[in-house]
Amino acid sequence: MGNNLDSVRQHNLSTILTLVHHAGSIPRAQLTRRTGLNRSTIAALVGELVDLRLVTESSGETTSQVGRPSSVVQTNPDTVAIAVNPEVDAVTVGVVGLGGVVQNRIRFPTEKPPTVREAVNITSAIIAGIQGGLQTETRIVGIGIAVPGLVCQSNGLVRLAPHLGWKDEPLTEMLADATGYPTSAGNDASLGARAERTFGAGRGIDDMIYLNGGASGVGGGVISSGVALGGTSGYAGELGHTRVRSDGRADSAGVRGTFESEVTRLALLEVLGLSSADTDELEQALFAAKSLAVRSEVNRQLDFLGIALGGAINILNPRLIILGGFLGSLYALDPERLHKVVAHEALPVSWNDVTISRPKLGADLLMVGAAELAFSPLLADPAGLSAQKAGRVPDKSSQESERTALNGSR
Amino acid sequence: MGNNLDSVRQHNLSTILTLVHHAGSIPRAQLTRRTGLNRSTIAALVGELVDLRLVTESSGETTSQVGRPSSVVQTNPDTVAIAVNPEVDAVTVGVVGLGGVVQNRIRFPTEKPPTVREAVNITSAIIAGIQGGLQTETRIVGIGIAVPGLVCQSNGLVRLAPHLGWKDEPLTEMLADATGYPTSAGNDASLGARAERTFGAGRGIDDMIYLNGGASGVGGGVISSGVALGGTSGYAGELGHTRVRSDGRADSAGVRGTFESEVTRLALLEVLGLSSADTDELEQALFAAKSLAVRSEVNRQLDFLGIALGGAINILNPRLIILGGFLGSLYALDPERLHKVVAHEALPVSWNDVTISRPKLGADLLMVGAAELAFSPLLADPAGLSAQKAGRVPDKSSQESERTALNGSR
DNA sequence: TTAATATGTAGTTTGCTTGAACAAATGCAG
DNA sequence: CTGCATTTGTTCAAGCAAACTACATATTAA
């Protein structure tokens, strides 16, 4: 069980770096108020973060108020994470700086869904290319992968990614070996939830559900009390397999009557007579369509969406539900209908708390989410991880020896 | 946002008191290992807790091993909480000591479901009686109420308790005013989950679901990452209203096809030809019955139970599911059938993590759970709350002044 | 009885936060 | 333009909690 020793310092550094990371840039005086720490302490802590090259301090641009203007603390754009997102038809790799700024994004299309080996090779190659173009000052703290499937938290194994055809693949380990960077992976929707909560529509919201409707099905991520809901192995949030009717079509797991089997992008395309379309095109087509068949299919899907949301609301009591992908389009077509269904399914007191909205982050969503995964060890222990280049969780011996050395020199 | 100053002390005291509370009694050496703190530090911290009369130290009874035997730290039975559980036909009040030991339990039957005023009056009267019989040394830290309904976390209002006929009742405030003790309330199933997790079948399990089947329906509580899942207002865990079929009977909220409407104690009693029975009698009758009709109803309910559990497993990825009340009886009748249904509904990788079991705590369950609620401020800040008699969450000014005084005297 | 092992105790050391005093930079009133 | 109030950054001494070291103590094994 955990407790404190001189890890006070670690905790405070973590708190401050996290605040700066979330805000992008924030006055030092603000840090004083938000943390409740003394000005002198903030000065010392920020100084250390500057020494660690994690943040920079500039004296300009404060809100004009009475008194001496506060110096502004900003994230250091030299500290970056690599974000990776393998998909059915492409592998996307991005460079994301502290503060959630996507500096670079490269989408590498593939003819077929990539194998794990291919995904690793493509990613390694792109990273090698990126490294060549980077400033020598730039430091990569690690790699985060957003996987469209179930990833085991404890060992990093991709247990199942049906649309990629992956099963029990050691993706994390392979990419770490290939690149030498500390690597971690997570479910794409869970990371999307994290991104929206930190930088998007869910800023400051502690209890929310993010649902994304994509070509390959429905993914979900839950934030509860400000923390991503993981479960024992990190598989939590799979709302797509919620039962919404007794019978019906089969979903990707072969089960009938689930949310994911009834509410699909494909069914919308079919009724529209389209063979393919991206999310924006689909939404435009849906809004333009006057046909009764389209309307009826939209309503049918909205009703099932409402049933799934109602169940989730009863279990999770969220304040916010963010609907991404074509789920957001469905919602935009007829918010009232969805509200009505949910109101019927969910307990009134719980439904009362809920706001439904669409995501704020666009194409960068998964890049930002995956980068969060890579940043999290650094945010949790800024001094410990900046010390060594690799950035793995520091083992006690190395920390000890470092501290002993410091003591000796004084 | 929070961080550390001399709150290190608070955190460490909290950690140690929590460990002792959960274990009941634990050797000091064990505390050293579990916390990672130094022996001297543990000595000082335990010393402070002894001074605060929260724990006691005795030198006897350690496991015989090489070396000097460690002194054993025990919870001080003089520190107690009052647990209250209003029900349809009775109000139960108990005295629970630190360590989760129920020292006293009084069940006061009522002819009709009590009004809030009646519940408060009965409780106050019983507490007055208890106080008379207590040692003068005994200190009551507060009152916890387990309510069969939805309780708002932020203001303590009982939003809805359908079986008691309560709606938006300020129960917490009324009982606090009547008794003078700090009072808090929570949903009965959520508190049951907490009790089983701390002292029962869920010891050491960080992700679990507790489901209880009672006369008035199905209640649920979720523990995620070791913390009770609350949601925005504390209504989370209402698994009873999960949809398990497209149509069907109406549940207590007037919605058809929910878990609670299909899986009921009443339907079991009816098919058995019984008019009333407690949980044990019902279970015996179910095991004794050979009739095909009984068997078929049990199977029907098991199937719906499986559907509800499957959905919950997909969303929450628990390691353990505890089935209380008649849900436990149903499970005991045919575990294999339930396993089969759940295996079909849930994602295999998530289902793979799950163990299903029955509760370990008996009639004391809700007393222990409600007491946990009352103990939690004390466990979070042992020194801060023991200082004043009332035990409310200390406001900053009082803490400040106290600290200033200490500084001044030295 | 002696050695080995593990725990409790006392006094010193270390590191982090704090607080007070002072310097610096801005807005506002005259 | 000048002085005052206000807010923030900076410096340095002080306080405090945990860690460390050394020693005392209590048990098992030989």
Tab-separated table of N, CA, C and O (backbone and C1' of nucleotides) in Angstrom, chain A residues 8-9 12 37-41 45 65-69 407, chain C residues 14-28:
chain	number	residue	atom	x	y	z
A	8	VAL	N	6.866	13.672	-1.486
A	8	VAL	CA	6.118	14.931	-1.519
A	8	VAL	C	6.557	15.724	-2.738
A	8	VAL	O	5.742	16.228	-3.514
A	9	ARG	N	7.859	15.798	-2.888
A	9	ARG	CA	8.415	16.533	-4.019
A	9	ARG	C	7.872	15.984	-5.336
A	9	ARG	O	7.410	16.723	-6.193
A	12	ASN	N	4.278	16.958	-5.873
A	12	ASN	CA	4.079	18.361	-6.210
A	12	ASN	C	4.552	18.681	-7.617
A	12	ASN	O	3.884	19.417	-8.346
A	37	LEU	N	-0.037	25.872	-2.630
A	37	LEU	CA	1.344	25.897	-2.149
A	37	LEU	C	1.848	27.334	-2.052
A	37	LEU	O	1.283	28.246	-2.629
A	38	ASN	N	2.934	27.496	-1.354
A	38	ASN	CA	3.540	28.796	-1.159
A	38	ASN	C	4.234	29.275	-2.443
A	38	ASN	O	4.699	28.470	-3.240
A	39	ARG	N	4.289	30.595	-2.598
A	39	ARG	CA	4.970	31.151	-3.769
A	39	ARG	C	6.391	30.632	-3.899
A	39	ARG	O	6.863	30.289	-4.991
A	40	SER	N	7.090	30.604	-2.757
A	40	SER	CA	8.488	30.158	-2.801
A	40	SER	C	8.560	28.720	-3.300
A	40	SER	O	9.446	28.360	-4.074
A	41	THR	N	7.638	27.911	-2.833
A	41	THR	CA	7.629	26.507	-3.228
A	41	THR	C	7.396	26.382	-4.728
A	41	THR	O	8.106	25.641	-5.417
A	45	LEU	N	9.765	24.637	-7.461
A	45	LEU	CA	9.281	23.514	-8.264
A	45	LEU	C	9.343	23.830	-9.752
A	45	LEU	O	9.826	23.028	-10.554
A	65	GLN	N	-3.845	43.156	-14.896
A	65	GLN	CA	-4.503	43.399	-13.609
A	65	GLN	C	-3.582	44.253	-12.762
A	65	GLN	O	-2.422	44.454	-13.103
A	66	VAL	N	-4.098	44.706	-11.673
A	66	VAL	CA	-3.263	45.475	-10.753
A	66	VAL	C	-2.167	44.574	-10.203
A	66	VAL	O	-2.382	43.397	-9.974
A	67	GLY	N	-1.018	45.140	-9.953
A	67	GLY	CA	0.068	44.378	-9.361
A	67	GLY	C	1.087	43.917	-10.361
A	67	GLY	O	0.896	44.021	-11.574
A	68	ARG	N	2.142	43.396	-9.846
A	68	ARG	CA	3.224	42.909	-10.708
A	68	ARG	C	2.727	41.731	-11.529
A	68	ARG	O	2.152	40.797	-10.979
A	69	PRO	N	2.946	41.763	-12.819
A	69	PRO	CA	2.447	40.652	-13.647
A	69	PRO	C	3.205	39.364	-13.359
A	69	PRO	O	4.401	39.397	-13.079
A	407	ASN	N	23.481	13.973	-1.928
A	407	ASN	CA	23.801	14.225	-0.530
A	407	ASN	C	25.302	14.393	-0.362
A	407	ASN	O	25.767	15.270	0.354
C	14	DT	P	23.271	15.235	6.908
C	14	DT	O5'	21.905	15.157	6.109
C	14	DT	C5'	21.319	13.883	5.826
C	14	DT	C4'	20.026	14.069	5.069
C	14	DT	C3'	20.010	15.257	4.106
C	14	DT	O3'	19.421	14.853	2.886
C	14	DT	C1'	18.190	15.415	5.599
C	15	DG	P	19.663	15.760	1.567
C	15	DG	O5'	18.170	16.059	1.141
C	15	DG	C5'	17.187	15.029	1.246
C	15	DG	C4'	15.801	15.656	1.270
C	15	DG	C3'	15.645	16.850	0.329
C	15	DG	O3'	14.406	16.731	-0.341
C	15	DG	C1'	15.076	17.485	2.523
C	16	DC	P	14.100	17.675	-1.595
C	16	DC	O5'	12.666	18.203	-1.208
C	16	DC	C5'	11.737	17.336	-0.540
C	16	DC	C4'	10.684	18.178	0.139
C	16	DC	C3'	10.300	19.422	-0.660
C	16	DC	O3'	8.900	19.468	-0.828
C	16	DC	C1'	10.910	20.014	1.557
C	17	DT	P	8.174	20.601	-1.706
C	17	DT	O5'	7.453	21.493	-0.602
C	17	DT	C5'	6.631	20.863	0.371
C	17	DT	C4'	6.424	21.795	1.541
C	17	DT	C3'	5.830	23.157	1.164
C	17	DT	O3'	4.624	23.358	1.888
C	17	DT	C1'	7.732	23.424	2.554
C	18	DT	P	3.768	24.688	1.665
C	18	DT	O5'	4.273	25.661	2.816
C	18	DT	C5'	4.367	25.173	4.153
C	18	DT	C4'	4.999	26.218	5.060
C	18	DT	C3'	4.447	27.630	4.882
C	18	DT	O3'	3.948	28.085	6.110
C	18	DT	C1'	6.830	27.639	4.926
C	19	DG	P	2.876	29.284	6.162
C	19	DG	O5'	3.710	30.490	6.789
C	19	DG	C5'	4.660	30.200	7.806
C	19	DG	C4'	5.594	31.389	7.992
C	19	DG	C3'	4.976	32.743	7.643
C	19	DG	O3'	5.377	33.706	8.606
C	19	DG	C1'	6.931	32.407	6.360
C	20	DA	P	4.625	35.120	8.687
C	20	DA	O5'	5.847	36.144	8.812
C	20	DA	C5'	7.089	35.685	9.383
C	20	DA	C4'	8.226	36.559	8.898
C	20	DA	C3'	7.825	38.001	8.576
C	20	DA	O3'	8.864	38.884	8.977
C	20	DA	C1'	8.760	37.004	6.668
C	21	DA	P	8.602	40.476	9.013
C	21	DA	O5'	9.801	41.067	8.134
C	21	DA	C5'	11.063	40.383	8.113
C	21	DA	C4'	11.815	40.781	6.858
C	21	DA	C3'	11.546	42.219	6.385
C	21	DA	O3'	12.761	42.856	6.042
C	21	DA	C1'	11.138	40.697	4.630
C	22	DC	P	12.737	44.420	5.634
C	22	DC	O5'	13.077	44.351	4.078
C	22	DC	C5'	14.153	43.524	3.625
C	22	DC	C4'	14.067	43.336	2.135
C	22	DC	C3'	13.852	44.624	1.330
C	22	DC	O3'	14.823	44.706	0.314
C	22	DC	C1'	12.377	42.936	0.621
C	23	DA	P	14.912	46.093	-0.508
C	23	DA	O5'	14.738	45.607	-2.011
C	23	DA	C5'	15.396	44.426	-2.469
C	23	DA	C4'	14.797	43.995	-3.794
C	23	DA	C3'	14.578	45.120	-4.795
C	23	DA	O3'	14.937	44.669	-6.095
C	23	DA	C1'	12.538	44.016	-4.380
C	24	DA	P	14.942	45.706	-7.303
C	24	DA	O5'	13.661	45.264	-8.149
C	24	DA	C5'	13.527	43.910	-8.572
C	24	DA	C4'	12.191	43.710	-9.263
C	24	DA	C3'	11.837	44.799	-10.283
C	24	DA	O3'	11.305	44.174	-11.437
C	24	DA	C1'	10.098	44.566	-8.716
C	25	DA	P	11.388	44.946	-12.849
C	25	DA	O5'	9.861	45.041	-13.266
C	25	DA	C5'	9.075	43.844	-13.288
C	25	DA	C4'	7.608	44.193	-13.178
C	25	DA	C3'	7.154	45.357	-14.067
C	25	DA	O3'	5.990	44.959	-14.763
C	25	DA	C1'	6.417	45.672	-11.866
C	26	DT	P	5.701	45.528	-16.219
C	26	DT	O5'	4.355	46.326	-15.999
C	26	DT	C5'	3.125	45.639	-15.988
C	26	DT	C4'	2.217	46.137	-14.894
C	26	DT	C3'	1.394	47.387	-15.202
C	26	DT	O3'	0.235	47.059	-15.931
C	26	DT	C1'	1.992	47.142	-12.878
C	27	DG	P	-0.671	48.224	-16.546
C	27	DG	O5'	-1.616	48.625	-15.332
C	27	DG	C5'	-2.539	47.665	-14.808
C	27	DG	C4'	-3.385	48.302	-13.716
C	27	DG	C3'	-4.200	49.524	-14.166
C	27	DG	O3'	-5.478	49.485	-13.534
C	27	DG	C1'	-2.700	50.160	-12.433
C	28	DC	P	-6.614	50.472	-13.956
C	28	DC	O5'	-6.544	51.587	-12.826
C	28	DC	C5'	-6.537	51.170	-11.456
C	28	DC	C4'	-6.396	52.372	-10.533
C	28	DC	C3'	-7.117	53.641	-11.014
C	28	DC	O3'	-7.790	54.241	-9.920
C	28	DC	C1'	-4.840	54.125	-10.593
